[in-house]
Coordinates of C-alpha atoms in Angstrom, one line a residue:
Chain O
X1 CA -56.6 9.3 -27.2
X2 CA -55.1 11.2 -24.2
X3 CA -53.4 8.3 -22.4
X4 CA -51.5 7.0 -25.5
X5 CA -49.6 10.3 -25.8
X6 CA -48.5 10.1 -22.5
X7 CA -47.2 6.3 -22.8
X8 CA -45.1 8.0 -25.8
X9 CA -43.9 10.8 -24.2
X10 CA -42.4 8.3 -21.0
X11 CA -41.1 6.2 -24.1
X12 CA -39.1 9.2 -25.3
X13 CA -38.0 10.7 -22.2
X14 CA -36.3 7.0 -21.8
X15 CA -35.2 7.0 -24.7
X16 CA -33.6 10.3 -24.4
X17 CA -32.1 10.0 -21.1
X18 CA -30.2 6.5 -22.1
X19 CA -29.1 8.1 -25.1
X20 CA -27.7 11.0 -22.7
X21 CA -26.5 7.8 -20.9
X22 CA -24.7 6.3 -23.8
X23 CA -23.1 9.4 -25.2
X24 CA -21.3 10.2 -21.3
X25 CA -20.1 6.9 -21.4
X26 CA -16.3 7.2 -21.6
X27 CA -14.9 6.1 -25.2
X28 CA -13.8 2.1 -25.2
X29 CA -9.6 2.5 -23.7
X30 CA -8.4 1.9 -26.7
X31 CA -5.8 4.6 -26.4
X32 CA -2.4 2.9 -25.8
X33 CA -1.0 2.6 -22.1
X34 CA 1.9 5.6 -22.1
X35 CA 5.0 3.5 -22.5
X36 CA 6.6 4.1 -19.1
X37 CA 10.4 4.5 -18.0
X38 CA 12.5 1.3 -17.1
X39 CA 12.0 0.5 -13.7
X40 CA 14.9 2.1 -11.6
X41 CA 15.7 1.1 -8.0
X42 CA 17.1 4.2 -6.2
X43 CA 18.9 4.5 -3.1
X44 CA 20.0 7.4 -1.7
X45 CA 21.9 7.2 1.7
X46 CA 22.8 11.1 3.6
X47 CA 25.3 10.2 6.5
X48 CA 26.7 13.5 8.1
X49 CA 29.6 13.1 11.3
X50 CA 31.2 15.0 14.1
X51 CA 34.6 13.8 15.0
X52 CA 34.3 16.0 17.7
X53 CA 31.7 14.3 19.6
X54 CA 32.1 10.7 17.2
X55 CA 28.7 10.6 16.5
X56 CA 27.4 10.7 12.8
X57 CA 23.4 10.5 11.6
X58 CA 22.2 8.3 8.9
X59 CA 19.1 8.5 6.5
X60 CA 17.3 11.5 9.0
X61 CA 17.6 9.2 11.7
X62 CA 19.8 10.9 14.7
X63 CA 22.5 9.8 16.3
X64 CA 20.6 9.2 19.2
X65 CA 18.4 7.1 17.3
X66 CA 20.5 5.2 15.8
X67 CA 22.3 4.1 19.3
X68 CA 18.8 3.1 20.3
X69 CA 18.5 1.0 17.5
X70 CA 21.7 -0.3 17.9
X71 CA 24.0 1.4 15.6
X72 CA 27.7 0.6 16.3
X73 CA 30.2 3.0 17.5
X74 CA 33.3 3.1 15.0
X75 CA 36.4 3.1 16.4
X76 CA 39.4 6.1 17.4
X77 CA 41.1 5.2 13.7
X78 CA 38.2 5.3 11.6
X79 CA 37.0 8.7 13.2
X80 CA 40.6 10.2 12.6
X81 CA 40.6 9.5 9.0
X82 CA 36.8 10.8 8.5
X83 CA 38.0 13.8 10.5
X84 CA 40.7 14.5 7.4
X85 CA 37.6 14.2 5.0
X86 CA 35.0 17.1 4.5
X87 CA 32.9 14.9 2.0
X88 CA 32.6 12.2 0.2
X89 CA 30.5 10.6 -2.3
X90 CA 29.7 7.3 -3.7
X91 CA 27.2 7.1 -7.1
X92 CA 26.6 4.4 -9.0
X93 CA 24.9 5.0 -11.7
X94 CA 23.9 3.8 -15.8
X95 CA 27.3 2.0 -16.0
X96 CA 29.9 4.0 -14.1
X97 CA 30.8 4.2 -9.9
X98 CA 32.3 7.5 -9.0
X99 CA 33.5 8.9 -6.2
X100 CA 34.5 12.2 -5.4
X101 CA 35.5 13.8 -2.4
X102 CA 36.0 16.8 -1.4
X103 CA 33.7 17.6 -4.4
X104 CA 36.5 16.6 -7.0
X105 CA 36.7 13.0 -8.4
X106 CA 38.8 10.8 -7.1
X107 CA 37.8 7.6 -9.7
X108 CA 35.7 6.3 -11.6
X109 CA 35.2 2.3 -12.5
X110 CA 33.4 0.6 -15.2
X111 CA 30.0 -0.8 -14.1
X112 CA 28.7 -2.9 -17.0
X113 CA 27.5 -6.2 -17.3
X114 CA 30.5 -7.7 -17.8
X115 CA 32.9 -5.7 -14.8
X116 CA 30.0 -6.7 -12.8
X117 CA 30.1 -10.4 -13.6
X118 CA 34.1 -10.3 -12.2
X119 CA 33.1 -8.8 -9.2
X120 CA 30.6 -11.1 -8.7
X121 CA 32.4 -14.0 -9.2
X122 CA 35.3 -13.1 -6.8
X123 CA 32.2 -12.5 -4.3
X124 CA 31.0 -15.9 -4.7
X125 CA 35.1 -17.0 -4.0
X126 CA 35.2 -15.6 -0.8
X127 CA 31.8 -15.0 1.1
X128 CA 30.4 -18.0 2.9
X129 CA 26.5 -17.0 2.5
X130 CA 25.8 -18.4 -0.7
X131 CA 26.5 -18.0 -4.5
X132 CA 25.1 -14.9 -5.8
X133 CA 22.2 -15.4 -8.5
X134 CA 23.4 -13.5 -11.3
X135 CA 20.4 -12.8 -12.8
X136 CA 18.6 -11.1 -9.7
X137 CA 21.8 -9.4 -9.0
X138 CA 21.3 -7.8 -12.6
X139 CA 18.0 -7.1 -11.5
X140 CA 18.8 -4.7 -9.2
X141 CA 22.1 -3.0 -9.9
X142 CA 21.1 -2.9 -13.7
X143 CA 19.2 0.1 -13.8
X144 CA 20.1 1.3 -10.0
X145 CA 20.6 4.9 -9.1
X146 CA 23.1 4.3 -5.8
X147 CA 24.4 7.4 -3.6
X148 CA 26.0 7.4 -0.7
X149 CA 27.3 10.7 0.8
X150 CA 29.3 11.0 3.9
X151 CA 29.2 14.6 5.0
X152 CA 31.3 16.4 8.2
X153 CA 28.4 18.5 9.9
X154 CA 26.8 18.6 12.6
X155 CA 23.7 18.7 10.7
X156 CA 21.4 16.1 10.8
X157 CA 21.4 14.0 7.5
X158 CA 18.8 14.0 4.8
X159 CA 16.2 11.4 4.8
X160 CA 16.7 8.4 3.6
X161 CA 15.7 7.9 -0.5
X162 CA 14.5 4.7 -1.2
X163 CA 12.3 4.2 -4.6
X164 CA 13.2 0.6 -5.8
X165 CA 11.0 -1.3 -8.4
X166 CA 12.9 -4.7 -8.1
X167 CA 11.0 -7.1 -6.1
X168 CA 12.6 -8.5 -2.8
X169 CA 12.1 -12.3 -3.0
X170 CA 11.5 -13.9 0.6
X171 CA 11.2 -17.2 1.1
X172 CA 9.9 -19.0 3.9
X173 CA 11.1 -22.5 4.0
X174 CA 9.6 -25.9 4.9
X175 CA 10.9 -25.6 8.8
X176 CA 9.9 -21.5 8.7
X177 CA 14.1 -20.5 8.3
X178 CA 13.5 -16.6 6.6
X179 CA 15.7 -15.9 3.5
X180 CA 15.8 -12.9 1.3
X181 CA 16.9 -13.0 -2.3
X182 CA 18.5 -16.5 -1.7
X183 CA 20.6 -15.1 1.4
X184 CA 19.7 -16.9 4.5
X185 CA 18.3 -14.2 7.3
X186 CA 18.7 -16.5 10.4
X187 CA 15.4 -15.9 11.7
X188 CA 12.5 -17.9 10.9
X189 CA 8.6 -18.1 11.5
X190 CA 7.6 -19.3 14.7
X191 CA 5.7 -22.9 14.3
X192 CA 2.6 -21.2 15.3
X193 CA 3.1 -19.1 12.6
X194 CA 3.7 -21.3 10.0
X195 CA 1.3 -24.1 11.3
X196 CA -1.7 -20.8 11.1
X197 CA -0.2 -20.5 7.4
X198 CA -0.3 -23.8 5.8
X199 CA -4.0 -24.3 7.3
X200 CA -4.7 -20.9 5.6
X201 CA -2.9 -22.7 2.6
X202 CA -1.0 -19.1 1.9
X203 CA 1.4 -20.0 -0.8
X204 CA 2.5 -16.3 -1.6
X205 CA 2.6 -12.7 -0.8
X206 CA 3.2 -9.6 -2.7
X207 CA 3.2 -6.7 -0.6
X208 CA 3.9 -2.7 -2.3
X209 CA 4.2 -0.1 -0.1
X210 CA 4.7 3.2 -2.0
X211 CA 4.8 6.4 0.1
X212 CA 2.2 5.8 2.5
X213 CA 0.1 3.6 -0.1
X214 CA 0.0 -0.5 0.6
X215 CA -1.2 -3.0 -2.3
X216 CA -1.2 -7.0 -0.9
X217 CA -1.5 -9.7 -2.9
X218 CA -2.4 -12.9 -1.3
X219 CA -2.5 -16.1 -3.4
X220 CA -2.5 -13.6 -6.1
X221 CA -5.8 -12.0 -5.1
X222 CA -5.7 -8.5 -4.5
X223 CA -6.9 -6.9 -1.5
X224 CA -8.7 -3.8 -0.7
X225 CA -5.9 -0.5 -0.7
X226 CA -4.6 0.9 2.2
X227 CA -3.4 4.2 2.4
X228 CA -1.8 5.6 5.8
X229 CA -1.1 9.1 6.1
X230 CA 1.8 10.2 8.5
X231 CA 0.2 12.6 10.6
X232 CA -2.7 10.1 11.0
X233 CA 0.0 7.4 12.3
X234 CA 1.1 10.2 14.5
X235 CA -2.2 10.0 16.0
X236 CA -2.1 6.3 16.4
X237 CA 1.2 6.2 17.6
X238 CA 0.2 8.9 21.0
X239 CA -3.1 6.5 21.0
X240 CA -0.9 3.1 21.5
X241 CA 2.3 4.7 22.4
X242 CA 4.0 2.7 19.9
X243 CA 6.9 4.9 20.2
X244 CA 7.7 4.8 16.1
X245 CA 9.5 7.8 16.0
X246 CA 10.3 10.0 12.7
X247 CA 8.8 8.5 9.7
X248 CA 9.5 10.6 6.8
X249 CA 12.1 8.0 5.1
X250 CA 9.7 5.6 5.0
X251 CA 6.7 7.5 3.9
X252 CA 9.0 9.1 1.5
X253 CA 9.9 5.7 0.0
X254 CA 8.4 2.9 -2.0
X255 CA 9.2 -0.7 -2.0
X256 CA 7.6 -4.1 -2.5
X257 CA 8.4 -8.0 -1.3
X258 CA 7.4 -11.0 -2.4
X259 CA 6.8 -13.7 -0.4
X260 CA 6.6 -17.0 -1.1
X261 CA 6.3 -20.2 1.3
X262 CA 7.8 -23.6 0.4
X263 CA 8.8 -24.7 -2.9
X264 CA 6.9 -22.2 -4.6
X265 CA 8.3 -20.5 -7.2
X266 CA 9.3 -16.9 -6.4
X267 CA 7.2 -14.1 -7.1
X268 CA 8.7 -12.0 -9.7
X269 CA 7.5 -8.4 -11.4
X270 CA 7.7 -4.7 -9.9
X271 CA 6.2 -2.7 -7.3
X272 CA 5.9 0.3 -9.8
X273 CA 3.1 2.7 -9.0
Chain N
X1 CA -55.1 -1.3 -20.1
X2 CA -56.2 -2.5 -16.8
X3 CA -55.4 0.5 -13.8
X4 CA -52.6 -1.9 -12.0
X5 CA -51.0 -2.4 -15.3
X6 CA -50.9 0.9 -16.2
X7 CA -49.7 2.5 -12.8
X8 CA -46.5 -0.6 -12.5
X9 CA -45.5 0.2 -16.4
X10 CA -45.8 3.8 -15.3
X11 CA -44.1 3.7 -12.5
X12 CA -41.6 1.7 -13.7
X13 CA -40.6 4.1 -16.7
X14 CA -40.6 6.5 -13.7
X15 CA -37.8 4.7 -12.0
X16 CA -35.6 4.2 -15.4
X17 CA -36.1 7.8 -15.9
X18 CA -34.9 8.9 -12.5
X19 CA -31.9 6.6 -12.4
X20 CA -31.3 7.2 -16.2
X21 CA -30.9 11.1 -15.1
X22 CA -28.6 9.5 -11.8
X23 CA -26.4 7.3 -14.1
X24 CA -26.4 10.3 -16.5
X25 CA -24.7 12.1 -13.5
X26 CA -22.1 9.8 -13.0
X27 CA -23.6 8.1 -10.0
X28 CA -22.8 10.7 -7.4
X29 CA -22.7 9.9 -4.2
X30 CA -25.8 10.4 -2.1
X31 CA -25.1 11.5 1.7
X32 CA -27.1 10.4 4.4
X33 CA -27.4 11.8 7.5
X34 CA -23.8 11.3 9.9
X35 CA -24.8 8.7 12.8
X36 CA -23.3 10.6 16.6
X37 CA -21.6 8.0 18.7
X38 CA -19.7 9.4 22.0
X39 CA -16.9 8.0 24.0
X40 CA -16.4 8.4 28.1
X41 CA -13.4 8.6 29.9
X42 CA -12.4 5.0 30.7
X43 CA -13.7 3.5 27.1
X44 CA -11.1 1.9 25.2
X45 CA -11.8 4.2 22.0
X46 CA -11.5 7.2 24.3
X47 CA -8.0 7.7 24.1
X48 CA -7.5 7.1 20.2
X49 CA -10.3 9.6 19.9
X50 CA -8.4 12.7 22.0
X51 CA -4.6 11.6 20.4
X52 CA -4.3 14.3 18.1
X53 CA -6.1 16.7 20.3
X54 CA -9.2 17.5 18.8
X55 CA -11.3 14.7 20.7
X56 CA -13.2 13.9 17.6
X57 CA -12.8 10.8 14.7
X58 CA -14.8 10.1 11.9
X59 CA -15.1 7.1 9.9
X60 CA -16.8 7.3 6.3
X61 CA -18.4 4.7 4.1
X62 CA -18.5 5.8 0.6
X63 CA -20.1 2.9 -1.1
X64 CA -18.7 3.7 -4.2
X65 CA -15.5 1.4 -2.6
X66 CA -13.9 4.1 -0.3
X67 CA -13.5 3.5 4.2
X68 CA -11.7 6.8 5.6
X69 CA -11.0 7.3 8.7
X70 CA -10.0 11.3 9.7
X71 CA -9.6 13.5 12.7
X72 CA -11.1 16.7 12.8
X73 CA -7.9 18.0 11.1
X74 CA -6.3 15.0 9.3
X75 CA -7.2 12.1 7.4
X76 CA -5.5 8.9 9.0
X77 CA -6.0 6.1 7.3
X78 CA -8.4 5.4 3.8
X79 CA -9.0 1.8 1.9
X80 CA -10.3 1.7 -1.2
X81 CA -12.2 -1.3 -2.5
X82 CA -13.9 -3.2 -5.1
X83 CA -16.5 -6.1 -5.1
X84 CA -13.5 -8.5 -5.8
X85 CA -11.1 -7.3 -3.3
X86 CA -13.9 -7.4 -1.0
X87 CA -14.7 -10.9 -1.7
X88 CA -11.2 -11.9 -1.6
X89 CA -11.0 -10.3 1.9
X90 CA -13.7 -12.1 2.8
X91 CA -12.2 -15.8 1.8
X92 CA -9.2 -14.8 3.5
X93 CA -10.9 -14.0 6.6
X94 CA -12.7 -17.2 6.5
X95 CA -9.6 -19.1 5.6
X96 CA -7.8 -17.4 8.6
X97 CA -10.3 -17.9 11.1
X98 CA -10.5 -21.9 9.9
X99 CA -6.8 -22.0 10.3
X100 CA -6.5 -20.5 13.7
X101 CA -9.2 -22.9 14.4
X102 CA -7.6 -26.0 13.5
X103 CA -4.4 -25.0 15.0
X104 CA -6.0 -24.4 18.5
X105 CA -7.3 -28.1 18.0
X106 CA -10.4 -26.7 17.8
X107 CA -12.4 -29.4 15.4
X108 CA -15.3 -26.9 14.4
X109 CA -14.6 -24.5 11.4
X110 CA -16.4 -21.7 10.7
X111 CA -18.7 -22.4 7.1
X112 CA -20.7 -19.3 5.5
X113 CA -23.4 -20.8 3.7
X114 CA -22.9 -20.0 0.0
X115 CA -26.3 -18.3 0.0
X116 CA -25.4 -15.9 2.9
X117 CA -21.8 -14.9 1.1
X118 CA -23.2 -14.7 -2.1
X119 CA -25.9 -12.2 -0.8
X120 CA -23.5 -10.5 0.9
X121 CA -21.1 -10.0 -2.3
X122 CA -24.3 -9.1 -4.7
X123 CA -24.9 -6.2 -1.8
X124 CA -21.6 -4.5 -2.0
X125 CA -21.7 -4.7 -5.6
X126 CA -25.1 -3.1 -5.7
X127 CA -24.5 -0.1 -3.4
X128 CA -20.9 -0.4 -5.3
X129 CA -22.1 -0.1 -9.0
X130 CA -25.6 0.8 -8.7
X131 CA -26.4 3.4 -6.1
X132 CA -23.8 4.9 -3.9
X133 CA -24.4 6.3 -0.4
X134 CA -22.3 7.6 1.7
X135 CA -22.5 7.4 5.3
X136 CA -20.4 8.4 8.4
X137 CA -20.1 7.4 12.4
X138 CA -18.7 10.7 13.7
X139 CA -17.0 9.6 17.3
X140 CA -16.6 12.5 19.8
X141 CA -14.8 12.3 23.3
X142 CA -16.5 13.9 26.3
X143 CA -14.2 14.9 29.2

């Protein structure tokens, strides 16, 4: 007579507490995924220049660094005609190119699908590289948000902008030769390299970096996240004196690649957070 | 009711109850104590540990699928995990590690018996979906 009421009273309490549990649950995500925008691939490039001293600064990156990193040096003409310019900007954007200088318009062309389809055909007439592939052309300048600003300051330039949704395609091919969307690179994997991938069997990679925030795909299996923070990489960098100077452009930018190796086919889709 | 009975049924509805009040919770996190470590002068970890000038790093497992890594004033790196990206990290590991082996002419790969992986896996998704801890190795620098 005492015990059973206890047995009963354990029986409720469970009862009560998975009840509690079921009704926290979170409802069944039925709700619809928010439609999101068209992928966009944005590039915004700040170049500022000093006829006086003939140095200029691209993306945030200094002059100075860009001499280290090889930048080249334009020559006496091109310097006298950017000294006659205060500013001048390129966008390309929905279906239109304008540029303006001196903050007035100077034209503005046509960029539809079909305009675009001239101007790549005469760019398959006279480059040597390789016919352009029309459809991953469209890809990218389809919904692209393009500026380019050339600005005469001594200012260092704005860092670089660089949000694009569109998918670089690498390929590696049988004998490790590197191309990127069809466009041969000249470099190529070592045969260490590639031997250590075939006997890994790696057929593809998908790699996203967006601001700081890395997603890899390896065979089409996800790996963990990785998120790097830049004044964490700071740290690193003094550890290893890796000497990797300024990175706000990059951890201000998102971008993805797929890679693929032999005659697979290339990996397609976005890099959209 | 024989006593055993009675005291393993009892228990038992014990244990639902207290992890039916946990789950009811939302799985928190439960800390356990942080495990000291220092580094000398001289030690290879020494000089990633005084980079950023506070002489001190911390790395945290939060089971619930979360490795940071911070300074005393700055995170610096964080990956975030599930049972299936850890298993696929795992099978690319061991792929890796075979490949590298094979192209050194080495003839022996490395094999993880099924049983061992398997266990591995069933862990991370325990401490992953059932009970989460959180534990931390906090690295100081002596001068």
């Amino acid at each position: 007579m005492n015990k059973t009421p206890v047995f009963i009273k354990l029986i409720l309490a469970v009862i009560l507490v998975l009840g509690v549990v079921l009704v926290n649950q979170p409802p069944m995500a039925t709700a619809e995924l928010a439609k999101q925008e068209e992928p966009t691939n944005l590039v915004h490039i700040d170049v500022t220049y000093d006829p006086g001293t003939k140095t200029y600064s691209v993306g945030g990156f200094s002059a100075e660094e860009l001499r280290q990193a090889g930048a080249p040096q334009f020559e006496d003409s091109v310097w006298q005609v950017l000294s006659l310019l205060n500013n001048a900007t390129l966008k390309i954007h929905d279906d239109l190119i304008d540029v303006y200088t001196d903050d007035n318009r100077l034209l503005s062309i046509a960029w539809d699908g079909p305009s675009r389809e001239i101007l790549f055909s005469l760019v398959n007439a006279y480059i040597e590289l390789g016919e352009i592939d029309m459809e991953r052309a469209e890809a990218w300048l389809d919904k692209a948000d393009i500026e380019i600003s050339l600005r005469k300051t001594k200012e260092l330039s704005a860092p670089l902008q660089i949000a694009l949704a569109t998918l670089v395609q690498v390929k590696v091919a049988d004998d490790g030769a590197l191309s990127v969307e069809g466009f041969p690179t000249g470099m190529s994997l070592t045969p260490e390299t590639l031997a250590l991938v075939d006997a890994a069997n790696v057929e593809n990679l998908k790699l996203c970096w967006n601001k700081g925030v890395i997603d890899l795909q390896v065979n089409g299996q996800m790996l963990p996240q990785a998120t790097l923070y830049q004044g964490g990489l700071n740290v690193l960098d003094k550890a290893f004196g890796l000497n990797l100077g300024d990175l706000t452009a990059i951890f201000g930018s998102s971008f993805g690649a797929g890679l693929v190796v032999g005659d697979a086919d290339p990996l397609t889709g976005e890099c959209v957070p | 009711m024989p006593r055993f009975w009675r005291l393993l049924l009892i228990s038992f509805v014990i244990v639902i109850l207290l992890y039916g009040i946990y789950f009811a919770l939302g799985r928190p996190v439960i800390p356990l104590p942080a495990i000291h470590y220092n580094v000398y002068p001289g030690q290879p970890l020494h000089a990633i540990v005084t980079a950023d000038g506070t002489n001190q790093l911390k790395l945290t497992l939060n089971t619930s699928g979360e490795v940071e890594l911070t300074s005393a004033i700055q995170p610096v790196l964080t990956l975030n995990y599930t049972p299936d990206s850890f298993e696929n990290t795992l099978d690319l590991a061991q792929k890796i590690l075979n490949a590298r082996k094979t192209v050194g002419g080495d003839g022996t790969t490395l094999e993880i018996s099924p049983i061992v992986k398997k266990a591995a896996e069933w862990t991370i998704a325990y401490y992953y979906h059932i009970i989460r801890f959180r534990i931390s190795v906090l690295v100081k620098a002596l001068p």
